[in-house]
XYZ file of C-alpha atoms in Angstrom:
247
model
C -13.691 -26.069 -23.950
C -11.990 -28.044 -26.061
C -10.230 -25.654 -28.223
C -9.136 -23.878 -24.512
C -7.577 -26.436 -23.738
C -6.236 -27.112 -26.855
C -4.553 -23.731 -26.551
C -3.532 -23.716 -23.119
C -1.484 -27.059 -23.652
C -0.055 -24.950 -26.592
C 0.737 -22.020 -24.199
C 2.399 -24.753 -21.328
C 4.679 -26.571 -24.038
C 6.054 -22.841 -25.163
C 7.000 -21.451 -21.129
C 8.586 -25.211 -21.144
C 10.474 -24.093 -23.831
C 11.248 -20.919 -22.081
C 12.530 -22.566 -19.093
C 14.853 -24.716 -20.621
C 16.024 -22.210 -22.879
C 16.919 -19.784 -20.363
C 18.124 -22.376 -18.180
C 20.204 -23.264 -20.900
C 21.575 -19.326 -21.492
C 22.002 -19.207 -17.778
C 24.689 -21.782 -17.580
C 26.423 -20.690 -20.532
C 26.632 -17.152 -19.652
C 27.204 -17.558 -15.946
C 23.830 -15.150 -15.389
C 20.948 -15.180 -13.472
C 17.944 -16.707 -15.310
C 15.442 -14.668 -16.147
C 11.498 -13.900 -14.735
C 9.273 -15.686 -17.124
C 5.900 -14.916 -15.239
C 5.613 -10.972 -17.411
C 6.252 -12.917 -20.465
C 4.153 -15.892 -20.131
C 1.035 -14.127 -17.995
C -0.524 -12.558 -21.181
C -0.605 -15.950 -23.018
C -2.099 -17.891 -20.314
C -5.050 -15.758 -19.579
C -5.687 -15.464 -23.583
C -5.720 -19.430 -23.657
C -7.736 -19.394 -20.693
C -10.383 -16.961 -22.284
C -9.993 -14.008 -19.976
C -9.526 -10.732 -20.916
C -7.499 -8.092 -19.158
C -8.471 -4.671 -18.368
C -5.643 -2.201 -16.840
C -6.932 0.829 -14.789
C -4.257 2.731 -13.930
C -5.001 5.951 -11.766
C -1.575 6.131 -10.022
C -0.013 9.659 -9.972
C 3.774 8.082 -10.610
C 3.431 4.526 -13.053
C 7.442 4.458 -12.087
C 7.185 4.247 -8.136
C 8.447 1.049 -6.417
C 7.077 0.300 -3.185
C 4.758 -2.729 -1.296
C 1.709 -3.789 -3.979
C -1.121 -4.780 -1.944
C -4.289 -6.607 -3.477
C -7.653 -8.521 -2.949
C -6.587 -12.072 -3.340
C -9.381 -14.275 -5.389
C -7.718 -16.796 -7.309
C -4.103 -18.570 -8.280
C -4.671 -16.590 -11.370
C -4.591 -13.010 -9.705
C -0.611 -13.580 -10.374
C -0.653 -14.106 -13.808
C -2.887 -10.390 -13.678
C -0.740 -8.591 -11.652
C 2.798 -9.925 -13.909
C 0.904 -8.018 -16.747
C 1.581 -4.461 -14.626
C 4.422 -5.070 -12.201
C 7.564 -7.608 -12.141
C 7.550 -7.799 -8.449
C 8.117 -10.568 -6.439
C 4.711 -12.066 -4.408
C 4.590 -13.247 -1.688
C 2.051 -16.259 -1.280
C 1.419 -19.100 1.419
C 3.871 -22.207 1.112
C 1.333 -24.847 0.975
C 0.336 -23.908 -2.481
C 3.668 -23.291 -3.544
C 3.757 -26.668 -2.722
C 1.593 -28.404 -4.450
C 2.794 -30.562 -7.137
C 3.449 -28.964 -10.392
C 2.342 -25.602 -8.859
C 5.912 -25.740 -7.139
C 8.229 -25.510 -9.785
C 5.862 -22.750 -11.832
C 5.473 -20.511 -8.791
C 9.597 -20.670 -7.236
C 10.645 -19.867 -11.495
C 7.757 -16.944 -11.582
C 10.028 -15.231 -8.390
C 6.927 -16.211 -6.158
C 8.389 -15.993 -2.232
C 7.088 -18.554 0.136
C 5.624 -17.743 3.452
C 4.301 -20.359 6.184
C 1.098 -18.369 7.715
C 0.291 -21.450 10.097
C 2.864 -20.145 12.389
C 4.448 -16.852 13.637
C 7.844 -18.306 13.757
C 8.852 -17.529 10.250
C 6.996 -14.200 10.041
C 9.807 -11.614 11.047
C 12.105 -13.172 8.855
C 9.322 -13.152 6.064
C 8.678 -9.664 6.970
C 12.353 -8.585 7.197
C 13.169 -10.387 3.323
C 10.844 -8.302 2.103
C 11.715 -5.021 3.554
C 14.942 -5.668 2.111
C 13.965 -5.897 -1.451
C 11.813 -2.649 -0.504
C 14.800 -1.254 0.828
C 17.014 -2.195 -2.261
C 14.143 -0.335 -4.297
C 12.334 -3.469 -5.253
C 8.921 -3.816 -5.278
C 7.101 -6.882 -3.514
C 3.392 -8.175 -4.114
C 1.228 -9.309 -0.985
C -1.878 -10.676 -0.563
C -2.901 -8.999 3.262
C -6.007 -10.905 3.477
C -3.741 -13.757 3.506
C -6.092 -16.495 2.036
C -8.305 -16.517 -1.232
C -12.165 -14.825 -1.299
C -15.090 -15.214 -3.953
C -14.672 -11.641 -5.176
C -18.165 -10.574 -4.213
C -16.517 -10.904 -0.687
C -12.993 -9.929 0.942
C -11.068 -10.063 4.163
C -9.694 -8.148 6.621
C -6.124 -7.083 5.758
C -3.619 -8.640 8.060
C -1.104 -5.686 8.721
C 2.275 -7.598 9.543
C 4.004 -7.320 5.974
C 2.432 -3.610 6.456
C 5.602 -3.214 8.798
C 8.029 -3.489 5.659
C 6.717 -0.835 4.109
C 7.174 1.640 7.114
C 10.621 0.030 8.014
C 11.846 0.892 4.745
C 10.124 4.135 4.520
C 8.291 3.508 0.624
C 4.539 3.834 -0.377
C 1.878 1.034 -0.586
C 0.249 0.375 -4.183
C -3.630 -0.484 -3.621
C -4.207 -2.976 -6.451
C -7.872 -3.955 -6.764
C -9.046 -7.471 -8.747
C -11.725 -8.071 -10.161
C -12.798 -11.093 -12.136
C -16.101 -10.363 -14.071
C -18.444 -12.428 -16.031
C -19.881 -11.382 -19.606
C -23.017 -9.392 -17.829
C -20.359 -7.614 -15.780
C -21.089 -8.533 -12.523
C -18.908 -10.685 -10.311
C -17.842 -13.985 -11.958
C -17.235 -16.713 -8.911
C -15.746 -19.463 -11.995
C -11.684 -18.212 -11.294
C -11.981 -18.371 -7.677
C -9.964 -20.341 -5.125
C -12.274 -21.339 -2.352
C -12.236 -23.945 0.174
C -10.860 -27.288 -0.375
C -10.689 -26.383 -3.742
C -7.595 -27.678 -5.824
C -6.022 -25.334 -8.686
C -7.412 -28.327 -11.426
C -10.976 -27.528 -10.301
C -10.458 -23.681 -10.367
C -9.288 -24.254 -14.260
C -12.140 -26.857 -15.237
C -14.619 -23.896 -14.389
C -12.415 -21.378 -16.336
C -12.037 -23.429 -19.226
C -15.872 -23.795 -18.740
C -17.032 -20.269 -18.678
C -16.971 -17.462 -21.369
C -16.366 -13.764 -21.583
C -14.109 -13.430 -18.478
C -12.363 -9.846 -17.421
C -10.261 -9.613 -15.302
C -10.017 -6.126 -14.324
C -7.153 -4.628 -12.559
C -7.129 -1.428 -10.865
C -4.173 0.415 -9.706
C -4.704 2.880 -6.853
C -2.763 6.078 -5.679
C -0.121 5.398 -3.795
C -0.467 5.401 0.292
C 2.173 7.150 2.443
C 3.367 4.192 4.846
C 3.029 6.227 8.233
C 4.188 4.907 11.308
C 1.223 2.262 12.173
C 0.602 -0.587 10.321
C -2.451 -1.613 11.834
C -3.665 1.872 10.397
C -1.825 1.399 7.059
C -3.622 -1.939 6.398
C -7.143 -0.268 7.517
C -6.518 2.209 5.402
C -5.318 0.244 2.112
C -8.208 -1.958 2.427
C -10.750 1.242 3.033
C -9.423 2.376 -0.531
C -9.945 -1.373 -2.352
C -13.133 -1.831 -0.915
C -14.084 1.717 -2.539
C -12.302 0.920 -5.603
C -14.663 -2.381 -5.699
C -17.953 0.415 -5.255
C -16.761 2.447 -7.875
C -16.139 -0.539 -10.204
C -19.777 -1.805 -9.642
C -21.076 1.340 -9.807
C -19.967 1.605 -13.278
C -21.384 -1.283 -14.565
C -24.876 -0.981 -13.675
């Protein structure tokens, strides 16, 4: 654990580095600064001691559209910067936490209050723009963190973006795995957990995967209640198949 975290202070001092520095080329060019989260992702999880596996069994690797996944863990993120620069949507009281803040707002996360409606069309409606503008946006339609050997019911309203601005869904299915290849419960997020007790049990634990599986893309339709039921119908198969294959 030691050498972890060893390693993982290494990894935060460099994306410190990164930040200033581009802050730094920012001004002086009079540019927008740049994502960080695809360039730092890969480090963290190595320092953190998982290993990522990419299944991609999309038809078109190039198609934009709404990226829908199982949400288990702060670190499902870091996964998904490895395979798409997309924005993510995620709820504002973690972006809120201290430290998490300033990490999440620089890694283009977009902040979304889900204790009240009020906000929601306007959430909805910011992302159906970037759709629109042929941007792709991550969202987590369960709309809190599960174990991983359990998930939610998608929630369908960001489901409406993708059928106001007429592009696909991406299915994206996580799965963090211990060394016997079953389920590994160390990376989730659960309860009144806080993100330094989800990284004590990660720096803990050995021979992580974290697998992530990219689905065919869904046709957006013209019901979202039937777009999320279908989305999650194809994760929860892609979560069979993935067992399945490791008995």
């Amino acid at each position: 654990m030691g050498r972890r975290l060893c390693r993982l202070a290494a990894v935060v001092c460099w994306i410190v580095g990164m930040l200033v520095a581009d802050e730094a080329v920012a001004r002086l060019r009079h540019r927008p600064r740049r994502a960080l989260r695809a360039r730092a992702s890969g480090p963290l999880l190595a320092a953190l001691g998982i290993r990522v596996v990419v299944d991609d069994r999309r038809r078109d690797p190039r198609a934009t559209g709404l990226i829908v996944a199982n949400h288990i863990s702060f670190l499902d993120v870091l996964a998904l910067a490895l395979v798409s620069s997309a924005h993510v949507v995620a709820k504002s009281d973690v972006i809120d936490m201290p430290v998490v803040a300033g990490i999440a707002r620089r890694f283009g996360v977009i902040a979304v209050d889900r204790r009240t409606l009020r906000g929601l069309p306007a959430a909805v409606g910011g992302v159906c723009a970037r759709l629109a503008a042929d941007s792709s946006v991550i969202v987590f339609p369960e709309g809190t963190t599960f174990c991983g050997r359990t998930g939610g019911e998608f929630r369908p309203a960001f489901f409406q973006a993708a059928i106001d601005a007429a592009v696909p869904v991406l299915p994206v299915r996580l799965s963090f795995l211990g060394p016997d290849g079953h389920a590994a419960t160390d990376p989730s997020f659960i309860g009144d957990d806080s993100p330094l007790d989800t990284l004590r049990r990660v720096l803990r634990a050995r021979g992580l995967t974290v697998v992530v599986r990219l689905e065919p893309a869904e046709a957006p339709g013209t019901d979202r209640r039937e777009l999320a039921r279908r989305c999650e119908r194809v994760l929860s198969s892609a979560e069979s198949d993935i067992d399945c294959s490791l008995i």
